[in-house]
Coordinates of C-alpha atoms in Angstrom, one line a residue:
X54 CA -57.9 -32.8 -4.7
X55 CA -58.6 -29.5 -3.4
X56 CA -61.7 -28.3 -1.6
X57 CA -64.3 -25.8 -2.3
X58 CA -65.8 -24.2 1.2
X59 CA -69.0 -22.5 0.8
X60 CA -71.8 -21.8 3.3
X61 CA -74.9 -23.4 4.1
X62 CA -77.6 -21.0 5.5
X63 CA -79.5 -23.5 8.6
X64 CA -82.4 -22.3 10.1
X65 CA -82.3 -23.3 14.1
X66 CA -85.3 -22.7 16.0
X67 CA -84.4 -22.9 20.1
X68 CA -86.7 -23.1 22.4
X69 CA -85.9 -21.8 26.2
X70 CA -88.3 -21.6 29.6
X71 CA -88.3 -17.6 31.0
X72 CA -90.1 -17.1 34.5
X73 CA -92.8 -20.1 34.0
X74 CA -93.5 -19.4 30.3
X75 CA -92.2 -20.5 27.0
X76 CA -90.4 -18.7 24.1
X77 CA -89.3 -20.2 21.1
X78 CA -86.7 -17.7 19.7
X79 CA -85.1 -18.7 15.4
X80 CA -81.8 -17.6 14.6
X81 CA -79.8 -18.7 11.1
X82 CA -76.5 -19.9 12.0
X83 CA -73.8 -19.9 9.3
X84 CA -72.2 -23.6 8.9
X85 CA -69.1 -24.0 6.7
X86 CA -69.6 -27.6 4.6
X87 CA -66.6 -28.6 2.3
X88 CA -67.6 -29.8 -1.1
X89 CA -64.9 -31.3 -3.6
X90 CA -64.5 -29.6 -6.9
X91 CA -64.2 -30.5 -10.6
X92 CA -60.4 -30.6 -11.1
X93 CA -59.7 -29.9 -15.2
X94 CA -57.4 -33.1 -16.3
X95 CA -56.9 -31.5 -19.9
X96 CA -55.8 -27.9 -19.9
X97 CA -56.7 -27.5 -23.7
X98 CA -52.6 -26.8 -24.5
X99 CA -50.7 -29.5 -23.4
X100 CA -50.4 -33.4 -22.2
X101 CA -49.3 -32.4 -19.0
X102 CA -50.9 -34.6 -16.5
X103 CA -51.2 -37.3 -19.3
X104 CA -48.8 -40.0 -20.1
X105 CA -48.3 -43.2 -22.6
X106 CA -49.8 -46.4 -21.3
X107 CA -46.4 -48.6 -20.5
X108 CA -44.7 -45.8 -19.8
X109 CA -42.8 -42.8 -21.5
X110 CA -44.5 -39.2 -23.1
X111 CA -48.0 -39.5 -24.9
X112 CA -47.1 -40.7 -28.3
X113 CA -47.0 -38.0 -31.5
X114 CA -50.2 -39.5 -33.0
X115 CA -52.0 -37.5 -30.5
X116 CA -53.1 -34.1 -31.1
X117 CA -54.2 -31.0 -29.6
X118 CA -55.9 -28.5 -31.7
X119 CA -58.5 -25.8 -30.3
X120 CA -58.7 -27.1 -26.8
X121 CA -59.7 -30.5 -28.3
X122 CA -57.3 -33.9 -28.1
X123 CA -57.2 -36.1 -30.9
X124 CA -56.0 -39.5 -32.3
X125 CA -54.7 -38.0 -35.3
X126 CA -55.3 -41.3 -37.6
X127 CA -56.4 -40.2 -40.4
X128 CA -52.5 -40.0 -40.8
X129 CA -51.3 -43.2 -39.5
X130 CA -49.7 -44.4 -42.3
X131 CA -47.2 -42.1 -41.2
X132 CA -46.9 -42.7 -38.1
X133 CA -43.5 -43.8 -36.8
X134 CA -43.1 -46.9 -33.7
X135 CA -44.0 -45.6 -30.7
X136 CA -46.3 -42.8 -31.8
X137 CA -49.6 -44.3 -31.3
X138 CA -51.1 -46.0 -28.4
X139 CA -53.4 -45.8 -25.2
X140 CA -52.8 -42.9 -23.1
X141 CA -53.9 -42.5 -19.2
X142 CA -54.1 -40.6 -16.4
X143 CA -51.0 -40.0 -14.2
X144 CA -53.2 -40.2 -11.5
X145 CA -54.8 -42.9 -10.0
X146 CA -58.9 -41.8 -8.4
X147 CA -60.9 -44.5 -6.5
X148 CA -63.9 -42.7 -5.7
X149 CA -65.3 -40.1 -8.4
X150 CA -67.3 -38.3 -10.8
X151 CA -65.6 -38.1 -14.3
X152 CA -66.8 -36.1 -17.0
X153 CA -65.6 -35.6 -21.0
X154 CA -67.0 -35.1 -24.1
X155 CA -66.6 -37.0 -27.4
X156 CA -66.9 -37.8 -31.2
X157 CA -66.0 -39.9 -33.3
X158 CA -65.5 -40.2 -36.8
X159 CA -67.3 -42.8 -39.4
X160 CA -66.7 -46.1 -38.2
X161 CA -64.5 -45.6 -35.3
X162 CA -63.9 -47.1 -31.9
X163 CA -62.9 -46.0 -29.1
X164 CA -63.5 -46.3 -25.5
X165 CA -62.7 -44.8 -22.1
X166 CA -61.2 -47.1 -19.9
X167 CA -61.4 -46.4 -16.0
X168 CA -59.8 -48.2 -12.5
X169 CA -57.0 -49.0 -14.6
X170 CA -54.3 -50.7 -12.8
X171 CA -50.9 -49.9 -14.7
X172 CA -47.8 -52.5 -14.6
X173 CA -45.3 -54.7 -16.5
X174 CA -48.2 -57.6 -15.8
X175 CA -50.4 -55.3 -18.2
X176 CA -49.6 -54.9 -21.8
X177 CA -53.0 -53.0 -22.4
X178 CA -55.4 -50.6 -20.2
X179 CA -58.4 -53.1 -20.7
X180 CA -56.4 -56.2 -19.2
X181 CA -57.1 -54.5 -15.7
X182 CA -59.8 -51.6 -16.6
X183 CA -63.5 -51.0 -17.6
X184 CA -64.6 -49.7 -20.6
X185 CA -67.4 -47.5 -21.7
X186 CA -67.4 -48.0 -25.6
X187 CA -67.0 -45.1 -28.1
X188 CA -68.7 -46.1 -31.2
X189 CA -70.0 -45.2 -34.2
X190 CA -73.0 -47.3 -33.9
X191 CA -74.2 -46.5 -37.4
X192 CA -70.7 -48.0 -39.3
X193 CA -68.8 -49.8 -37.1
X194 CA -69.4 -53.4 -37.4
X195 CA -68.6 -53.7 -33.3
X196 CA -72.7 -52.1 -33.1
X197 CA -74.2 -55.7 -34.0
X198 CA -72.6 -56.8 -30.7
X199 CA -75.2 -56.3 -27.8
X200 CA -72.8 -54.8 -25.0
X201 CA -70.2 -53.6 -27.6
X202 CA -72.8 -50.3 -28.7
X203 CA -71.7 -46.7 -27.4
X204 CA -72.2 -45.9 -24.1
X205 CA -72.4 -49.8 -23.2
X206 CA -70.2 -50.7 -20.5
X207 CA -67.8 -52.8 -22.8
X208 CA -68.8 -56.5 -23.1
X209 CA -70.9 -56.3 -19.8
X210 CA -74.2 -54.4 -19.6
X211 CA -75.8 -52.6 -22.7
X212 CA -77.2 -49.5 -22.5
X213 CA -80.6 -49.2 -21.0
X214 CA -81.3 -47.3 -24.2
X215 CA -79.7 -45.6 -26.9
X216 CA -79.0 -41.4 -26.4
X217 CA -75.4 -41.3 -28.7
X218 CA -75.7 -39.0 -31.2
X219 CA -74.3 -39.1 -34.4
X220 CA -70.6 -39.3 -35.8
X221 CA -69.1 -35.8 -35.7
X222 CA -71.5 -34.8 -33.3
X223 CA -70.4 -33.9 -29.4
X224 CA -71.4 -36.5 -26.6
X225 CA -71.1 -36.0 -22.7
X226 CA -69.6 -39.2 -21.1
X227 CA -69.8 -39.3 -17.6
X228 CA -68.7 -42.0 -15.3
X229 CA -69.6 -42.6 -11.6
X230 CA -67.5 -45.0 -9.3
X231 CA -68.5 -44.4 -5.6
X232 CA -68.1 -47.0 -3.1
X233 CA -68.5 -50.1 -5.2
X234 CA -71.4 -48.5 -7.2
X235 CA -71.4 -48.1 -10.7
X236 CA -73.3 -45.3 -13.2
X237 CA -72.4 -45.0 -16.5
X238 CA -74.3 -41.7 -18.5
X239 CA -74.7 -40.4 -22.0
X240 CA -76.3 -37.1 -22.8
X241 CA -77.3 -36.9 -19.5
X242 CA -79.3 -39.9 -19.5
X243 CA -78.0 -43.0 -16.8
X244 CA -77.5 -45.5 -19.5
X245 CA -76.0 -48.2 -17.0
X246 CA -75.9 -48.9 -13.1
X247 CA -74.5 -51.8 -11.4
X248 CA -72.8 -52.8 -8.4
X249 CA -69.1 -53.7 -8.9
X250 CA -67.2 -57.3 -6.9
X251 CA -70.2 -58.6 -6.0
X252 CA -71.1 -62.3 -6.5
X253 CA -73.5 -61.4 -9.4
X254 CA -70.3 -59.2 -10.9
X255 CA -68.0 -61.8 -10.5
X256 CA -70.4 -64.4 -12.3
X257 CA -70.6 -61.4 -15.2
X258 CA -67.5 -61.0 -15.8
X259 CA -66.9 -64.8 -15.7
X260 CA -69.2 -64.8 -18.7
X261 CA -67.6 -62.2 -20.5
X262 CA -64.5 -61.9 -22.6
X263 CA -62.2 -61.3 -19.9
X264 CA -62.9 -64.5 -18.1
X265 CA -59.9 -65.1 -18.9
X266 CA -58.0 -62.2 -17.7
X267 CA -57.5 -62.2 -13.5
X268 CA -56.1 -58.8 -13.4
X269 CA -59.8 -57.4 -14.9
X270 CA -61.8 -55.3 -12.9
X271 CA -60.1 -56.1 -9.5
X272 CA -58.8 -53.0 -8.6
X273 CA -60.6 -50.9 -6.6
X274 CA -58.1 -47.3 -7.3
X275 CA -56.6 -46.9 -11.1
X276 CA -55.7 -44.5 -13.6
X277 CA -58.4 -43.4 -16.6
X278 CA -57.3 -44.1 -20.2
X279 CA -58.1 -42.6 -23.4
X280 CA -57.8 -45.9 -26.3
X281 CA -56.0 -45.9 -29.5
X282 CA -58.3 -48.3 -31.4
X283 CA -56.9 -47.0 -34.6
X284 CA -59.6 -44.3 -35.5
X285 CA -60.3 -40.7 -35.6
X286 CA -61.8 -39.6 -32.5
X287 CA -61.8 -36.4 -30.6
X288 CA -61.8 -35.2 -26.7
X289 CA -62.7 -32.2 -25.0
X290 CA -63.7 -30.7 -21.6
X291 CA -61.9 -34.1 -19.6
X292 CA -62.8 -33.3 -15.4
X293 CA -63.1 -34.8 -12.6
X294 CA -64.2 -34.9 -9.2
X295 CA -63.2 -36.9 -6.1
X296 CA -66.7 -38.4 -4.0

């Protein structure tokens, strides 16, 4: 990722003896920090930086339209083999602050899907990767699952409370992986925070659907995924930032 230099204005007081007495003399020094910057992963026009899950171009079933992508399946019974499916990064990020907005339509599902570790040993995203839920908490029957509500990291930890707002309406997803720590937010709100291969995550997860998975949440670097779950949903504004 590229840097962004900018200057930090430090106030340094020195203090020096002169013939028996003492001066204290301040000058402001000019120190050059480096800071990363929010790299744009959706350039509003195109898939480039985007690819199908598996392998291969990001199937026809999603859209762009007005700087938005879309799972365009409000027309799947016309969709042909191999034009619907997860999608993901074609980079892999270990360390960051990812950002994105989205909505869904009534009673979809959805979910972001991050440290994704992408092989032939993985027929899915969510064999290897964590997922915060899209949802339409209102309709989809998914909501009467504690853990499986919007904003929830996916059959883990719920939500420390409920800030989705409703179907058709814009959400800001934001997820925060930085060495080992976890923070999940909705609407600006931190909706989940945990620590990740600890002894208590471990004995989560060993609880959890994916008990039975070994590839789940082991993987420390991995690609971000966008999931086909068969439903109208819509994504905008997708960044990210290296920590």
């Amino acid at each position: 990722m590229k840097n962004l230099g900018y200057l930090l204005m430090v106030s340094a007081t020195l203090s020096f003896s002169c013939g028996g007495s003492s001066e204290q003399s301040a000058e402001t020094v000019e120190v050059e920090v480096e800071e990363n910057e929010w790299v744009e992963l959706f350039d509003g026009t195109s898939f480039d930086g985007w690819k199908k899950y598996g392998g291969g171009e990001v199937g026809n079933a999603w859209k762009i339209k007005d700087g938005t992508l879309y799972l365009d399946a409000a027309n799947k019974e016309n969709w042909e083999q191999g034009d619907a499916g997860d999608i993901v990064t074609v980079d892999e990020f270990e360390n960051f602050h990812f950002q994105l907005e989205w909505k869904i339509a009534e009673n979809g599902n959805s979910g972001i899907i991050f440290l994704v570790h992408e092989s032939e040993e993985y027929s899915y995203p969510w064999m290897t990767g964590l997922e915060m839920q899209v949802l339409d908490n209102d309709g989809h029957p998914d909501a009467k699952i504690r853990t499986h509500r919007a904003g929830d990291l996916y059959d883990l930890i719920e939500s420390s409370e409920e800030t989705v707002k409703p179907i058709g309406e814009w959400n800001l997803a934001e997820i925060i992986v930085n060495q080992g720590e976890l923070q999940l937010h909705l609407n600006g709100v931190m909706v989940v925070s945990t620590s990740l291969w600890t002894p208590e995550w471990e004995e989560m997860v060993a609880n959890s659907k994916f008990k039975d998975m070994p590839g789940f949440g082991k993987y420390r670097k991995g690609k971000i995924a966008l999931q086909d779950h068969g439903d109208e949903v819509w994504f905008r504004n997708i960044r990210v930032k290296e920590l």
